[in-house]
Tab-separated table of C-alpha atoms and ligand atoms in Angstrom:
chain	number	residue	atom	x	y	z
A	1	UNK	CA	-42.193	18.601	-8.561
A	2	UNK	CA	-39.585	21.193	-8.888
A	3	UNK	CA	-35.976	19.854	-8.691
A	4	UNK	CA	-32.729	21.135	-8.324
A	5	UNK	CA	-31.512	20.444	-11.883
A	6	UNK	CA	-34.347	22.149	-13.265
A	7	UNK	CA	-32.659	25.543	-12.773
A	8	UNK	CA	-28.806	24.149	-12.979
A	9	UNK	CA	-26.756	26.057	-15.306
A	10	UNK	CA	-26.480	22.829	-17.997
A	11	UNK	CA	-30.752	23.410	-18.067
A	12	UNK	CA	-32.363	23.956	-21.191
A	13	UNK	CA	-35.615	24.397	-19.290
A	14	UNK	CA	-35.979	20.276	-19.604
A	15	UNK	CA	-34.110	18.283	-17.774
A	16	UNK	CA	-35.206	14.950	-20.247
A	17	UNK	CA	-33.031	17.130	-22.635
A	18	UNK	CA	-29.723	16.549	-20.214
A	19	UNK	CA	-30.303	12.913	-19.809
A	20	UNK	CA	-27.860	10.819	-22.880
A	21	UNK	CA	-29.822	7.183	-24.349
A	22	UNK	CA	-30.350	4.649	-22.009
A	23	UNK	CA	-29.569	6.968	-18.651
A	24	UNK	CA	-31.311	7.292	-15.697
A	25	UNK	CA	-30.332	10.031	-12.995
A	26	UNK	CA	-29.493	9.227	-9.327
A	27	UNK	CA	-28.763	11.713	-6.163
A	28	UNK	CA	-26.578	9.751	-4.635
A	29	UNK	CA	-22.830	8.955	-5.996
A	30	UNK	CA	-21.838	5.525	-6.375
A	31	UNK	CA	-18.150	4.095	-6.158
A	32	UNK	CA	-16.541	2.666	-9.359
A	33	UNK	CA	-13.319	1.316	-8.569
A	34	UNK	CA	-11.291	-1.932	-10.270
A	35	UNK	CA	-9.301	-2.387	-7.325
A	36	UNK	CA	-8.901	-1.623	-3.914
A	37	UNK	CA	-8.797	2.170	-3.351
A	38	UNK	CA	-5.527	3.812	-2.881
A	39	UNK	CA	-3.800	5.546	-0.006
A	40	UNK	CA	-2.246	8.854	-1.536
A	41	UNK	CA	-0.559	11.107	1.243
A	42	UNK	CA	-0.471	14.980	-0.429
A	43	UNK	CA	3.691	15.503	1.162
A	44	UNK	CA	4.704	12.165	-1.612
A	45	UNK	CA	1.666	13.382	-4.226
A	46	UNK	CA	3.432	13.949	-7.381
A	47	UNK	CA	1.777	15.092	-10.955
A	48	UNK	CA	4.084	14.130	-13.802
A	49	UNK	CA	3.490	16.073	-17.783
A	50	UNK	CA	5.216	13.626	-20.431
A	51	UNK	CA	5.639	13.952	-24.076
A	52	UNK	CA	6.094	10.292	-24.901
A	53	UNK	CA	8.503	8.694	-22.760
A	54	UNK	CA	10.118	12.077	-21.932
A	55	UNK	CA	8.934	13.714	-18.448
A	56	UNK	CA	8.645	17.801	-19.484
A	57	UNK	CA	7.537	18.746	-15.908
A	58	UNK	CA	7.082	17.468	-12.286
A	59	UNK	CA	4.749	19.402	-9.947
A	60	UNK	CA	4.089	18.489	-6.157
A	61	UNK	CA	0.865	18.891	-4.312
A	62	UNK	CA	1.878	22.544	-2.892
A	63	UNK	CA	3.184	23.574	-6.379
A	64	UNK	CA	0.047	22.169	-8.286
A	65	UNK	CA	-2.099	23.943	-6.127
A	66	UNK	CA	-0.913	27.235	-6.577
A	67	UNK	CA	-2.000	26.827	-10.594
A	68	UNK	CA	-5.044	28.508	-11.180
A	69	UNK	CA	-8.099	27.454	-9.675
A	70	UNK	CA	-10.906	27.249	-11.977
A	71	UNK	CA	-14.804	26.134	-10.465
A	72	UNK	CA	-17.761	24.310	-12.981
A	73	UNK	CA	-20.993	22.630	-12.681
A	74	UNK	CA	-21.644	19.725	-14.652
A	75	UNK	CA	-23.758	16.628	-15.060
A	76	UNK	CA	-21.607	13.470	-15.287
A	77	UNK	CA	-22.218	10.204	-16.537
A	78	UNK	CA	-21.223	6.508	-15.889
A	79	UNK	CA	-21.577	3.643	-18.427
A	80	UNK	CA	-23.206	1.270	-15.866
A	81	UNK	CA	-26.315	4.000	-16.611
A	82	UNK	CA	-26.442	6.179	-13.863
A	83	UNK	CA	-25.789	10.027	-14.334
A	84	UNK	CA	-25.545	12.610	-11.826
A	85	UNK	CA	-27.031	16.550	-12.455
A	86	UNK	CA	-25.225	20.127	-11.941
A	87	UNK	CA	-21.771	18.226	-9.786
A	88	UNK	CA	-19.891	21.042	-8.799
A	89	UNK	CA	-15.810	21.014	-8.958
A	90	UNK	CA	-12.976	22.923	-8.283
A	91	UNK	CA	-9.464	22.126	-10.019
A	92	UNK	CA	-7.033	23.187	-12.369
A	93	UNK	CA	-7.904	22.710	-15.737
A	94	UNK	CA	-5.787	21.120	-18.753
A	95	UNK	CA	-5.534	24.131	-20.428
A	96	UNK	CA	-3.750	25.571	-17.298
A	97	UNK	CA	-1.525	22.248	-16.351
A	98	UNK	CA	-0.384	22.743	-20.017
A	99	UNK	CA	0.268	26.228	-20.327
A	100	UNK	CA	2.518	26.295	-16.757
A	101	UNK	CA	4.767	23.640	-18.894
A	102	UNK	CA	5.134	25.799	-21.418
A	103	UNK	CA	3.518	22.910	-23.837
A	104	UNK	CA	1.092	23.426	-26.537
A	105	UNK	CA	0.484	20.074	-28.875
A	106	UNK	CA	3.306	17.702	-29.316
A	107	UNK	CA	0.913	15.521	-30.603
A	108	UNK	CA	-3.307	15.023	-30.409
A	109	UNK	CA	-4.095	12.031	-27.785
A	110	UNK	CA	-3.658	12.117	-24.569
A	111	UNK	CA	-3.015	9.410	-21.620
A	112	UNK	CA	-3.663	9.923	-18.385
A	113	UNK	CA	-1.822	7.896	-15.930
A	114	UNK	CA	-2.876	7.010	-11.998
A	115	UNK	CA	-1.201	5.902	-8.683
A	116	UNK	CA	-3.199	2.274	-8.921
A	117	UNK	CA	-1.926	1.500	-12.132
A	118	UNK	CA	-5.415	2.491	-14.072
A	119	UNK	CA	-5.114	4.725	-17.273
A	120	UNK	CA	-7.288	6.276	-19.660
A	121	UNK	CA	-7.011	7.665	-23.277
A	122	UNK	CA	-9.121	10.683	-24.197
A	123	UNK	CA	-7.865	12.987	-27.395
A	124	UNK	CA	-6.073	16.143	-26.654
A	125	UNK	CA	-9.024	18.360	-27.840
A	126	UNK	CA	-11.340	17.064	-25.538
A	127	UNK	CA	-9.060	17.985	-22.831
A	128	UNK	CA	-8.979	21.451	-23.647
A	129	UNK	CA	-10.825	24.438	-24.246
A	130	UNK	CA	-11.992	24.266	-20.798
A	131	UNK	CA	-13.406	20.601	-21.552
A	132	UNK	CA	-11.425	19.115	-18.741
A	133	UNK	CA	-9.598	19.284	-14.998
A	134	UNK	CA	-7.457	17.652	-12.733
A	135	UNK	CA	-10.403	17.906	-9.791
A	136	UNK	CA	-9.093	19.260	-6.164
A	137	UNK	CA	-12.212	19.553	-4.913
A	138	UNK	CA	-16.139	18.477	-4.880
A	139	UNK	CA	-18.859	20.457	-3.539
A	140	UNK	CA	-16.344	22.852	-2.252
A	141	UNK	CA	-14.474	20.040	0.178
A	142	UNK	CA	-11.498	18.122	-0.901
A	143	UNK	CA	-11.992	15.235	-2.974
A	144	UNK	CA	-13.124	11.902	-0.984
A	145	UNK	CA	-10.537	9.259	-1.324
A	146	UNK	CA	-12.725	6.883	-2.501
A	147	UNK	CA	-13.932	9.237	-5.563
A	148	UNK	CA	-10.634	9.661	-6.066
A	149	UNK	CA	-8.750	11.852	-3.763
A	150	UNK	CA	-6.740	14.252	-3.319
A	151	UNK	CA	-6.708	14.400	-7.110
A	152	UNK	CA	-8.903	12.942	-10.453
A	153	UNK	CA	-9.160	14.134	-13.731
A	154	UNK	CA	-12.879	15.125	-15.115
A	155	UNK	CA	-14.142	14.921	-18.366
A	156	UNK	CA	-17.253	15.249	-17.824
A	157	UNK	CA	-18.699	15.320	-21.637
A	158	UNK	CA	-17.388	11.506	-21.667
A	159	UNK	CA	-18.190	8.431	-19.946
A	160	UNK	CA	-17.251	8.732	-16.414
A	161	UNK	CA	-14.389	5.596	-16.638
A	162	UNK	CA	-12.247	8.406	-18.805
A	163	UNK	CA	-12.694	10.425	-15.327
A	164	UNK	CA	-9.280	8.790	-14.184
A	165	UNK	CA	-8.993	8.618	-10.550
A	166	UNK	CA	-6.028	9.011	-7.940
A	167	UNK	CA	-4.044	10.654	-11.346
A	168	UNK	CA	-0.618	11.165	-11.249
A	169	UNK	CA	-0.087	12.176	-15.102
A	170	UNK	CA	-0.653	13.335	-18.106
A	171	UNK	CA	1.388	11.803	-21.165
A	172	UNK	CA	0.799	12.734	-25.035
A	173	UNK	CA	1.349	9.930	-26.908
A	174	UNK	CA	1.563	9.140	-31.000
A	175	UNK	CA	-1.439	7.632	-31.367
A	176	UNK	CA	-4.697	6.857	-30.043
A	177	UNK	CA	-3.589	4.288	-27.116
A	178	UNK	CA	-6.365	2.017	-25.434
A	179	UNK	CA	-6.434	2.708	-21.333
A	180	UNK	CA	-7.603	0.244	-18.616
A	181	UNK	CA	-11.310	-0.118	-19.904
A	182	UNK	CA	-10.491	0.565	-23.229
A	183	UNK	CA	-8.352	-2.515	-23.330
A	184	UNK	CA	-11.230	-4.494	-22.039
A	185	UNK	CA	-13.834	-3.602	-24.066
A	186	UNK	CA	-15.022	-0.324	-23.443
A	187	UNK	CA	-15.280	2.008	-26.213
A	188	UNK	CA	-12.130	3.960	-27.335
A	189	UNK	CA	-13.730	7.055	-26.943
A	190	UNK	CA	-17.046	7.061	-25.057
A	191	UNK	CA	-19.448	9.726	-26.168
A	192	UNK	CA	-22.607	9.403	-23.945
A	193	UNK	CA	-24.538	10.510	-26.403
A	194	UNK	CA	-23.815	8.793	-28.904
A	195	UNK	CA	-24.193	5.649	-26.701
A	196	UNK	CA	-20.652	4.703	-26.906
A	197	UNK	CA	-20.482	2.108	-24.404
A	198	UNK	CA	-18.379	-0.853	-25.733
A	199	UNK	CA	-15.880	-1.092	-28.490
A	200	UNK	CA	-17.963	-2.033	-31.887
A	201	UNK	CA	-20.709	0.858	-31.118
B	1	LIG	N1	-7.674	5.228	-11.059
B	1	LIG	C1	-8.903	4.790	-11.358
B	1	LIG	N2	-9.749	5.669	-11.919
B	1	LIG	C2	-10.998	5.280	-12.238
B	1	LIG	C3	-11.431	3.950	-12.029
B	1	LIG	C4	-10.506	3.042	-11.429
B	1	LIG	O1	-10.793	1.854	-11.207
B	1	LIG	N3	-9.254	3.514	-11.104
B	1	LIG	N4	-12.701	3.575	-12.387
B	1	LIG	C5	-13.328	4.377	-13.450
B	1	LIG	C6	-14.718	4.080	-13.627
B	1	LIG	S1	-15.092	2.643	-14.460
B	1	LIG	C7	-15.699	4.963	-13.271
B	1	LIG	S2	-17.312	4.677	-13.691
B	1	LIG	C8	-15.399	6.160	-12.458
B	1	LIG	C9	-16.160	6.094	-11.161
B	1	LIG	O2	-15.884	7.219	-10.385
B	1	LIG	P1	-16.571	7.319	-8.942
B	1	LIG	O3	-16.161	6.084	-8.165
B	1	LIG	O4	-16.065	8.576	-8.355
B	1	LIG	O5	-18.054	7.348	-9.183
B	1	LIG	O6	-14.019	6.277	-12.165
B	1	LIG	C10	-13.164	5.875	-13.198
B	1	LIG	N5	-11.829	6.188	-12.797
B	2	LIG	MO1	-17.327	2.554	-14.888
């Protein structure tokens, strides 16, 4: 059987190869949510950049979507074991929500904050480089609400909880600071394959 991973960009020429420890791949793409699923209208949408406590810049949705607009294709993964081949996305990515602030690296850790209170914590460098977006769009339609809508970030080299949904920030911090999962258990940084799933591992 031929399928469509086998010839996705990510393909080494074996998909087993693309599949982290203890994985299995699925078609469809379940909901993950810790509460009940926000309403975000795009006129209030706002997309705050802090340096600590100290907001550096504000965008609205109009203003965030004339950033650049940068497509990938990537396989994603969720720590409940299900992963997901050759997703494709369209968004602006970290690199480009950091350059229109005129900010480089006021320090290396990252938090990224979200209308239902969730947060995550993924270090700067995994952010950038290309490594990560605030998503607009999947498979070329605007993001479902319940994936996160109209906006998420995606790092998609990490555990899908870092993926933070419904964002509404980005704010460097100090030091390494536990987010919503990470705070209850989950690993503080979440390497797939390195099987990162909880805390001690
Ligand atoms: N704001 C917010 N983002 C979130 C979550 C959440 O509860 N709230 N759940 C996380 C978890 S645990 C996972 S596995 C993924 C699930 O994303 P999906 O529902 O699009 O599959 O979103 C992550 N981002
Ligand atoms: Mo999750």
């Amino acid at each position: 059987m031929v399928t469509r991973g086998f010839f996705g960009r990510n393909s080494g020429g074996n998909e087993a190869d693309r599949i982290p420890p203890g994985q299995h791949v699925v078609d469809h793409w379940p909901v993950l949510t810790a509460g009940p699923t926000p309403r975000i209208d795009t006129a209030e949408w706002k997309f705050t950049l802090k340096i600590g406590p100290r907001p550096v810049k504000v965008w609205t949705w109009s203003e965030f979507n004339a950033l650049p607009q940068t497509k990938v294709t990537r396989d994603i993964h969720c720590v409940t074991t299900w992963s997901k081949l050759d997703t494709n996305w369209e968004g602006v990515t970290v690199d480009d929500i950091l350059a229109d602030a005129g900010v480089e690296r006021p320090s290396d850790f990252v938090l990224a904050h979200c209308f239902d209170g969730y947060s995550s914590n993924v270090p700067l460098a995994d952010l950038t480089s290309g490594k990560a977006m605030v998503a607009l769009k999947y498979e070329g339609q605007p993001l479902p609400r319940d994936h996160g809508g109209p906006a998420r970030l995606l790092v998609p080299h990490l555990y899908f909880w870092k993926s933070a949904k419904w964002i509404n920030g980005l704010q460097f911090t100090e030091r390494d600071e536990p987010g919503f999962w990470e705070l209850r258990g989950y690993h503080i940084y979440g390497d797939p394959w390195r099987e990162q799933r909880y805390t001690n591992d």
